[in-house]
Tab-separated table of C-alpha atoms in Angstrom:
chain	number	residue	atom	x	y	z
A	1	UNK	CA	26.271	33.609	6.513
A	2	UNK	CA	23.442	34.044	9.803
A	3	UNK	CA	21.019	32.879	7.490
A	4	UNK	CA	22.424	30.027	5.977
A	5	UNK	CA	23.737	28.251	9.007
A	6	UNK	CA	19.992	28.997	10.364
A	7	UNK	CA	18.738	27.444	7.300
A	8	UNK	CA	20.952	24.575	8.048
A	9	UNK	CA	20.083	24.461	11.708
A	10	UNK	CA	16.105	24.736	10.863
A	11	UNK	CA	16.371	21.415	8.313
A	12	UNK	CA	18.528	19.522	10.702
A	13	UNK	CA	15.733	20.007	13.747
A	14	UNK	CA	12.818	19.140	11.486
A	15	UNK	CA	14.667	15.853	10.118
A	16	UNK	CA	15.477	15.032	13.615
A	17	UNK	CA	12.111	15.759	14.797
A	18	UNK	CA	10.402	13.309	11.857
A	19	UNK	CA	13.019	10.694	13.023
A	20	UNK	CA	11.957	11.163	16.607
A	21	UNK	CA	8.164	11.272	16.225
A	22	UNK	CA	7.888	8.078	14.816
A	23	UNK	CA	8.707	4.495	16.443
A	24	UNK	CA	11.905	1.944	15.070
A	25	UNK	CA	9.915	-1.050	13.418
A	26	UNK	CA	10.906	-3.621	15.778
A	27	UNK	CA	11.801	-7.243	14.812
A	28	UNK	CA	13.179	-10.527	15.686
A	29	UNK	CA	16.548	-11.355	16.870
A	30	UNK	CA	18.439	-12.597	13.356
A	31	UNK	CA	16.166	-10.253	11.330
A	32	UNK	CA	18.370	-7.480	9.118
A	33	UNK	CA	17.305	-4.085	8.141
A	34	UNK	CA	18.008	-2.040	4.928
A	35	UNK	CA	16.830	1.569	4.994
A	36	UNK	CA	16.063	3.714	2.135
A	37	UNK	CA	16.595	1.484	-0.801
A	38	UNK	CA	15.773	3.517	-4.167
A	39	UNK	CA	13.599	1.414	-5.778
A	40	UNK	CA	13.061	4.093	-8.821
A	41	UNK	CA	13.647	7.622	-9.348
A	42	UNK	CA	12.197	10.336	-11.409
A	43	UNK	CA	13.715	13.750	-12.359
A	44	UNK	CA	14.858	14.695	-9.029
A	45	UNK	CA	12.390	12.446	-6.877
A	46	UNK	CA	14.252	9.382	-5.176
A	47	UNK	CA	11.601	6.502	-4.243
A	48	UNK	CA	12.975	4.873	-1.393
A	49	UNK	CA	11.886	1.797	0.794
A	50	UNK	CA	12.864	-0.049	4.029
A	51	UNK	CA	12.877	-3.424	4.035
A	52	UNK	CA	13.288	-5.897	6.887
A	53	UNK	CA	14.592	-9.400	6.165
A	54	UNK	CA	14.419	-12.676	8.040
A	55	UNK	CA	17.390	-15.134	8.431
A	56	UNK	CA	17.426	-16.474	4.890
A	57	UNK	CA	15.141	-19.360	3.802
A	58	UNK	CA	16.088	-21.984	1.523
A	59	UNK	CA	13.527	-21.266	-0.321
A	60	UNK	CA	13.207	-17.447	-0.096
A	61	UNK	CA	11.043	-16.026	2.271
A	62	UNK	CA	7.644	-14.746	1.751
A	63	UNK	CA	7.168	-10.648	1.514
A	64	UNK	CA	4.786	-7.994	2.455
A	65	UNK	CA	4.536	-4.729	0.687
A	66	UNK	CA	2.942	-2.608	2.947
A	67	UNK	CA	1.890	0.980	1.840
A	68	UNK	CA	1.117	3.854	4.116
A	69	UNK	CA	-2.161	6.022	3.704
A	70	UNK	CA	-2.679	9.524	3.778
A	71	UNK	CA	-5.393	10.486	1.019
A	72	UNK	CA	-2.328	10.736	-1.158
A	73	UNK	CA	-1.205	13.950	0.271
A	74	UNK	CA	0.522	13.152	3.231
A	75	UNK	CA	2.158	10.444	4.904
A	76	UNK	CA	5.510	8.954	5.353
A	77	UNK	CA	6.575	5.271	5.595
A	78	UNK	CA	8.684	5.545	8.804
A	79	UNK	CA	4.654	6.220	10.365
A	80	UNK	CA	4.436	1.735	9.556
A	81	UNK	CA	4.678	-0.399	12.214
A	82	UNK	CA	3.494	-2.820	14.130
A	83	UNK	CA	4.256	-6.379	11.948
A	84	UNK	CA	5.216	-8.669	14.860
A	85	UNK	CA	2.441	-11.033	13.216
A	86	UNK	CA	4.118	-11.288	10.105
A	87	UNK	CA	7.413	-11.327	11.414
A	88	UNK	CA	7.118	-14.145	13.203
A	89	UNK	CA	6.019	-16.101	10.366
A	90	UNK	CA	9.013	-15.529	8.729
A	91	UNK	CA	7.752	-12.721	6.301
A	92	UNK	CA	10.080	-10.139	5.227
A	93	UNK	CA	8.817	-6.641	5.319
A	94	UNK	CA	8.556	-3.663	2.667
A	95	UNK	CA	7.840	-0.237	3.844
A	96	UNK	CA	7.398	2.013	0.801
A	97	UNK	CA	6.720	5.616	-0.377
A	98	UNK	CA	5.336	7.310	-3.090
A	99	UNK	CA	5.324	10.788	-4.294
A	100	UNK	CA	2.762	12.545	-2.564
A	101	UNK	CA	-0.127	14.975	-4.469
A	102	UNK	CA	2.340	18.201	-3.870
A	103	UNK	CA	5.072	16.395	-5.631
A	104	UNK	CA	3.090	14.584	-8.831
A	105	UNK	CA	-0.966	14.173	-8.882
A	106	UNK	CA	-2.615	10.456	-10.474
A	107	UNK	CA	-1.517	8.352	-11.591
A	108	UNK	CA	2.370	8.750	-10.018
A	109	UNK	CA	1.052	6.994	-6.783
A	110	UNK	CA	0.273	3.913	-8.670
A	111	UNK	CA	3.384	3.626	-11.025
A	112	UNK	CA	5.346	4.249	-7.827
A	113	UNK	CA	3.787	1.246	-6.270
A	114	UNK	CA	4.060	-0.387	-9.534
A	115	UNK	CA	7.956	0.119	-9.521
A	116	UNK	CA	8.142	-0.955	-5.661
A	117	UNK	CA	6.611	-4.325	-6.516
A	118	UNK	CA	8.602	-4.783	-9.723
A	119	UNK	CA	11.829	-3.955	-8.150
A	120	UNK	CA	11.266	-6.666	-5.579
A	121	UNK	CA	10.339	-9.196	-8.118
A	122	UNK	CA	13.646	-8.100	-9.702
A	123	UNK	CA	15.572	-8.687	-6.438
A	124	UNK	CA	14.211	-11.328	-5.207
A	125	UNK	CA	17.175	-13.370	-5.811
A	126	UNK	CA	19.880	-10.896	-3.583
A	127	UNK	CA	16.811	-10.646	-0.839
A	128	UNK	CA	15.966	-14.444	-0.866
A	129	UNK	CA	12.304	-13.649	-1.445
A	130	UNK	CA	9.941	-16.181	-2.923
A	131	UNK	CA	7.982	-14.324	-5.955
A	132	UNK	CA	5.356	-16.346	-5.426
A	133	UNK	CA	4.451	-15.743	-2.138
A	134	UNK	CA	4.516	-11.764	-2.069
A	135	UNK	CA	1.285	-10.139	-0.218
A	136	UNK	CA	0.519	-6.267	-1.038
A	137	UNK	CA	-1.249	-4.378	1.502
A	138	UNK	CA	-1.951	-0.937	2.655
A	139	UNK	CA	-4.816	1.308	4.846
A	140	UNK	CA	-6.734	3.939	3.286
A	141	UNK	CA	-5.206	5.660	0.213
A	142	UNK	CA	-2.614	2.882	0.646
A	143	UNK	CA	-5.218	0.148	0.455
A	144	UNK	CA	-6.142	1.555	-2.946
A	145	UNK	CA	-2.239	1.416	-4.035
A	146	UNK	CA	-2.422	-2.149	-2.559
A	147	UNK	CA	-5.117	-2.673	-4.714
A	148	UNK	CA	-3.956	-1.294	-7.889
A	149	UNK	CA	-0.504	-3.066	-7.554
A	150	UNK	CA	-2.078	-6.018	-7.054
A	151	UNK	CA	-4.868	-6.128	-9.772
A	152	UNK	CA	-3.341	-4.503	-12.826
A	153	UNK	CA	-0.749	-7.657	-12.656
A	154	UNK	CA	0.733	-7.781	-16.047
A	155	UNK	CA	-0.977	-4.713	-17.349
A	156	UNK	CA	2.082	-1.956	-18.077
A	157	UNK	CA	-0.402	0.504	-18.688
A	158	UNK	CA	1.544	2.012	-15.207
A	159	UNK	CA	5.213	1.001	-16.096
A	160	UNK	CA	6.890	2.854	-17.963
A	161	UNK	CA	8.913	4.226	-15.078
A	162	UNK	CA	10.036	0.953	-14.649
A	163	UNK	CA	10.378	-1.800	-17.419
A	164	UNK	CA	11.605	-5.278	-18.131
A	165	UNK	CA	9.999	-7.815	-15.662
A	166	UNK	CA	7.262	-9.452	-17.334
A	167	UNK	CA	5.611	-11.763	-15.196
A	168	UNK	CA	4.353	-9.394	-12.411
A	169	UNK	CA	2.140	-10.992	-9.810
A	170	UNK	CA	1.215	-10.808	-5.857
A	171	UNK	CA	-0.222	-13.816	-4.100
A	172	UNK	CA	-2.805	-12.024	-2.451
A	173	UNK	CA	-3.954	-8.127	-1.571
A	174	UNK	CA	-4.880	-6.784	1.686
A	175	UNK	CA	-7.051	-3.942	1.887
A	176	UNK	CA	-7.374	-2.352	4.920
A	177	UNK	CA	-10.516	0.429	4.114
A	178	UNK	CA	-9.012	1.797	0.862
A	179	UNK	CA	-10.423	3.660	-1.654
A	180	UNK	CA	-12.079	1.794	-4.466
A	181	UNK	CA	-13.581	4.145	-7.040
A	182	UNK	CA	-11.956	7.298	-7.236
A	183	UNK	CA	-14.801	9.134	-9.433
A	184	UNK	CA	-16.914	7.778	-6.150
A	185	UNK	CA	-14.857	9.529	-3.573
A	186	UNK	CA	-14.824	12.375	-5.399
A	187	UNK	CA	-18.499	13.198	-6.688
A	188	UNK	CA	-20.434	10.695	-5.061
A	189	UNK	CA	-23.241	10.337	-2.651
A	190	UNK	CA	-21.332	9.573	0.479
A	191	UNK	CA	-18.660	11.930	0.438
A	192	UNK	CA	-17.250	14.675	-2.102
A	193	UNK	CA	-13.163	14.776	-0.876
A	194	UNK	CA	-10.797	17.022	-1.866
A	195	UNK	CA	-7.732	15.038	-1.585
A	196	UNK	CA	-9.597	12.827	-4.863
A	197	UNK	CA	-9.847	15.960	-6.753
A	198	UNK	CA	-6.434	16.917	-5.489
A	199	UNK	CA	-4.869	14.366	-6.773
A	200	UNK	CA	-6.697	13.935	-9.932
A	201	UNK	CA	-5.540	16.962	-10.375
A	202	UNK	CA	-6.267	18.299	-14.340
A	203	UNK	CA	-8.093	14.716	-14.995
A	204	UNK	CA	-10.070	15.978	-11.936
A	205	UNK	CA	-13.282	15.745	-14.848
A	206	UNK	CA	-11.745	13.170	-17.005
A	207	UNK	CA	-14.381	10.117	-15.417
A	208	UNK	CA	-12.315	8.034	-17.528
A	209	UNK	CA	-8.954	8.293	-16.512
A	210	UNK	CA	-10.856	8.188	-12.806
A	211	UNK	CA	-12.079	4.461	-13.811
A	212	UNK	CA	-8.494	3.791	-14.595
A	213	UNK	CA	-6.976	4.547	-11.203
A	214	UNK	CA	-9.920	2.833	-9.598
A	215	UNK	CA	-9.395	-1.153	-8.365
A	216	UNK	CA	-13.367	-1.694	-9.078
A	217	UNK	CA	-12.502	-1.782	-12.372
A	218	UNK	CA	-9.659	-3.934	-12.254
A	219	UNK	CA	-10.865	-6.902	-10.960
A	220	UNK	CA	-10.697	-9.948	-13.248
A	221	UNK	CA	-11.360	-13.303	-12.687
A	222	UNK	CA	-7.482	-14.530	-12.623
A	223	UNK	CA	-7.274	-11.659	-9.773
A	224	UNK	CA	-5.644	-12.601	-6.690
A	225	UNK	CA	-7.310	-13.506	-3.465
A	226	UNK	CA	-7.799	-10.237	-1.589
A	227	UNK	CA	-8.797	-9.859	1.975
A	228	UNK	CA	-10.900	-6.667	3.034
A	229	UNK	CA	-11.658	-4.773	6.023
A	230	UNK	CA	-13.680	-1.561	6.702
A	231	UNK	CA	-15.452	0.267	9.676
A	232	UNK	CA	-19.364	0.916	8.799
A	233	UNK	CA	-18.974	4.149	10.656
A	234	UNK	CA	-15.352	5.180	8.824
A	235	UNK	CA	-16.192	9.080	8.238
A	236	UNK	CA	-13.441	9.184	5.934
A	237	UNK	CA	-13.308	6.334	3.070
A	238	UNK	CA	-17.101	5.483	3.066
A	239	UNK	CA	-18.034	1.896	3.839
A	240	UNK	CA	-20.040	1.559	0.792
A	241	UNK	CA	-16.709	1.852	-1.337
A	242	UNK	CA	-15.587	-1.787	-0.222
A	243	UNK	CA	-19.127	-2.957	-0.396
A	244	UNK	CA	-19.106	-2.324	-4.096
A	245	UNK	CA	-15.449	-4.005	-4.261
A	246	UNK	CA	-16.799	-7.293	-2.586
A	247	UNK	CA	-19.396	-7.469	-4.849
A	248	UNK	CA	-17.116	-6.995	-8.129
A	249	UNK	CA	-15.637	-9.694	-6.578
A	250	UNK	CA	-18.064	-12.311	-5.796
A	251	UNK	CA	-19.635	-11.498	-9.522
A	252	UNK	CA	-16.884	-12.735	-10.737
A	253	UNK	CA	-15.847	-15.735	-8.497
A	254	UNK	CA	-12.837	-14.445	-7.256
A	255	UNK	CA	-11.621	-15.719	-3.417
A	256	UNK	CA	-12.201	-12.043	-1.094
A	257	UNK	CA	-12.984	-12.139	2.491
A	258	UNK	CA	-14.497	-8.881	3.797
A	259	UNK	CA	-14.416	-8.368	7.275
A	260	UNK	CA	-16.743	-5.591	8.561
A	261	UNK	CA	-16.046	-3.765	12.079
A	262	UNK	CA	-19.153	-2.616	13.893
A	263	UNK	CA	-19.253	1.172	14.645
A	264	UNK	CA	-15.873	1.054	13.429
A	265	UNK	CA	-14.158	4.411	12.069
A	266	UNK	CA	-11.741	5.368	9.769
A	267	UNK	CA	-9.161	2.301	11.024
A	268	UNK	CA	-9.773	3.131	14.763
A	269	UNK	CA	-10.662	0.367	15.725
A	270	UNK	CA	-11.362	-1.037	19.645
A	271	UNK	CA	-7.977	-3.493	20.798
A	272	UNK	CA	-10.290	-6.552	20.612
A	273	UNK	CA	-11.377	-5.848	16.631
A	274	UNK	CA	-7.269	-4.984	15.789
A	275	UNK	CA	-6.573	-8.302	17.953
A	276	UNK	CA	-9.923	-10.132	15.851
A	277	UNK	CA	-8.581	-8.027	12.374
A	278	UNK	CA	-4.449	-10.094	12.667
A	279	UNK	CA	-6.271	-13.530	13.565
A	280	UNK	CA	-8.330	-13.467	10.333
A	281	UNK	CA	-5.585	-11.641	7.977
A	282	UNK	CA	-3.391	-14.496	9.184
A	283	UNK	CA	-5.862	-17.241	8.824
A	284	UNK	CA	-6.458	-15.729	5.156
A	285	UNK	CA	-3.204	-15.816	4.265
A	286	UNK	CA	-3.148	-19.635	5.337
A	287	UNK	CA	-6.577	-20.429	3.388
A	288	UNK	CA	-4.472	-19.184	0.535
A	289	UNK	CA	-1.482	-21.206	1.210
A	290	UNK	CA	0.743	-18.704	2.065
């Protein structure tokens, strides 16, 4: 009996010291909150998100998926905030997980995000969100969810968790130093990580499957505008991995801004580049008429 009620008494402090460690998202006056939606679930594993909703619009309010980073492995989306820019613009905010390598390796990451964004689209109605003004972005391994979300568009090769929308598309994608070829991050020349094998888990020497998981090879030229930023001294996610994106892109003709901070690291950035990084996602967005 001891040991159960210290069982009990061990989970309680560690939930209440996750809910302490991190910071409320704070928003607007007339701005609503829902907490944990499950936006899929497989076996036993519950994806949940938060999202935060503006006084409704007539026309439905424009949406940000944002995805947190964490090669992956770690991570948790209470760790997102700061989206005063986008809340004052009227966007509604979702903050979404994912199952983590420990839980499922590749591709689970993706069809989670893949389920996220369809069961918005689905929703859209009961959250007055316009579907054609949704915006996916995430830092790090989250930028490359961002990515994949965005690009595969109406490919269900990730879906099968979570049928039945067809037309499945995001206005634009914002990358925020992701990860861009997995093979790359893996095996290649700049930096040989763990948390890609990790999570590549048996297709950890499948380059195939890699190239699959990997937004360099998604790119079309119907893919949507996508805004980019990366340090040139990020230790982590190597520079040259959104190089190689930009230039996928601009062979193909496809609208990408890339936005490169000097002597920046691994989204550490000085207060005058984060202050420099909102002005230009913002005047993005508006190039794009969102």
């Amino acid at each position: 009996m001891k040991t159960i009620f210290l069982m009990i008494c061990l989970i309680w402090a560690g939930q209440l010291s996750i809910a302490q460690e991190f910071k409320k998202v704070s928003y607007p006056e007339g701005f609503t909150e829902q907490l944990n939606l499950v936006y899929t679930t497989v076996n036993d594993w519950e994806g949940k998100l938060d999202l935060y909703l503006p006084p409704s619009q007539k026309k439905g309010s424009p949406l940000v998926i944002n995805i947190h980073g964490g090669g992956w492995n770690k991570g948790v989306k209470e760790s997102q905030t700061g989206f005063s820019a986008f809340f004052n613009r009227g966007y509604a905010v979702a903050n979404i997980e994912y199952r983590l390598t420990g839980t499922a390796t590749a591709p689970a990451a993706v069809e989670d995000t893949r389920c996220a964004l369809i069961y918005l689209i689905r929703n859209a109605k009961k959250f007055h969100i316009d579907v054609n003004r949704i915006v996916i972005m995430g830092s790090s391994a989250g930028g490359h969810l961002a990515l994949m979300g965005g690009l595969l568009e109406n490919n269900p090769i990730f879906d099968s968790n979570c049928p039945g929308v067809k037309n499945i598309k995001v206005a634009a994608i914002i990358d925020k130093f992701g990860i861009t070829d997995v093979w790359d991050w893996a095996y290649g020349p700049y930096k040989t990580s763990t948390s890609a094998t990790s999570w590549l888990g048996d297709k950890a020497k499948d380059q195939e499957f890699a190239k699959s998981v990997s937004p360099l090879y998604q790119v079309k030229k119907n893919s949507p505008p996508t805004f980019i930023v990366h340090g040139d001294a990020d230790p982590i996610v190597p520079y040259q991995e959104s190089v190689a994106l930009k230039a996928r892109y601009d062979e193909l003709d496809v609208k990408c801004e890339f936005m490169t901070v000097k002597g920046g690291l691994h989204g550490k950035f000085s207060k005058e580049d984060d202050e420099e990084l909102t002005r230009r996602i913002m005047a993005f967005l508006d190039s794009t008429g969102l």
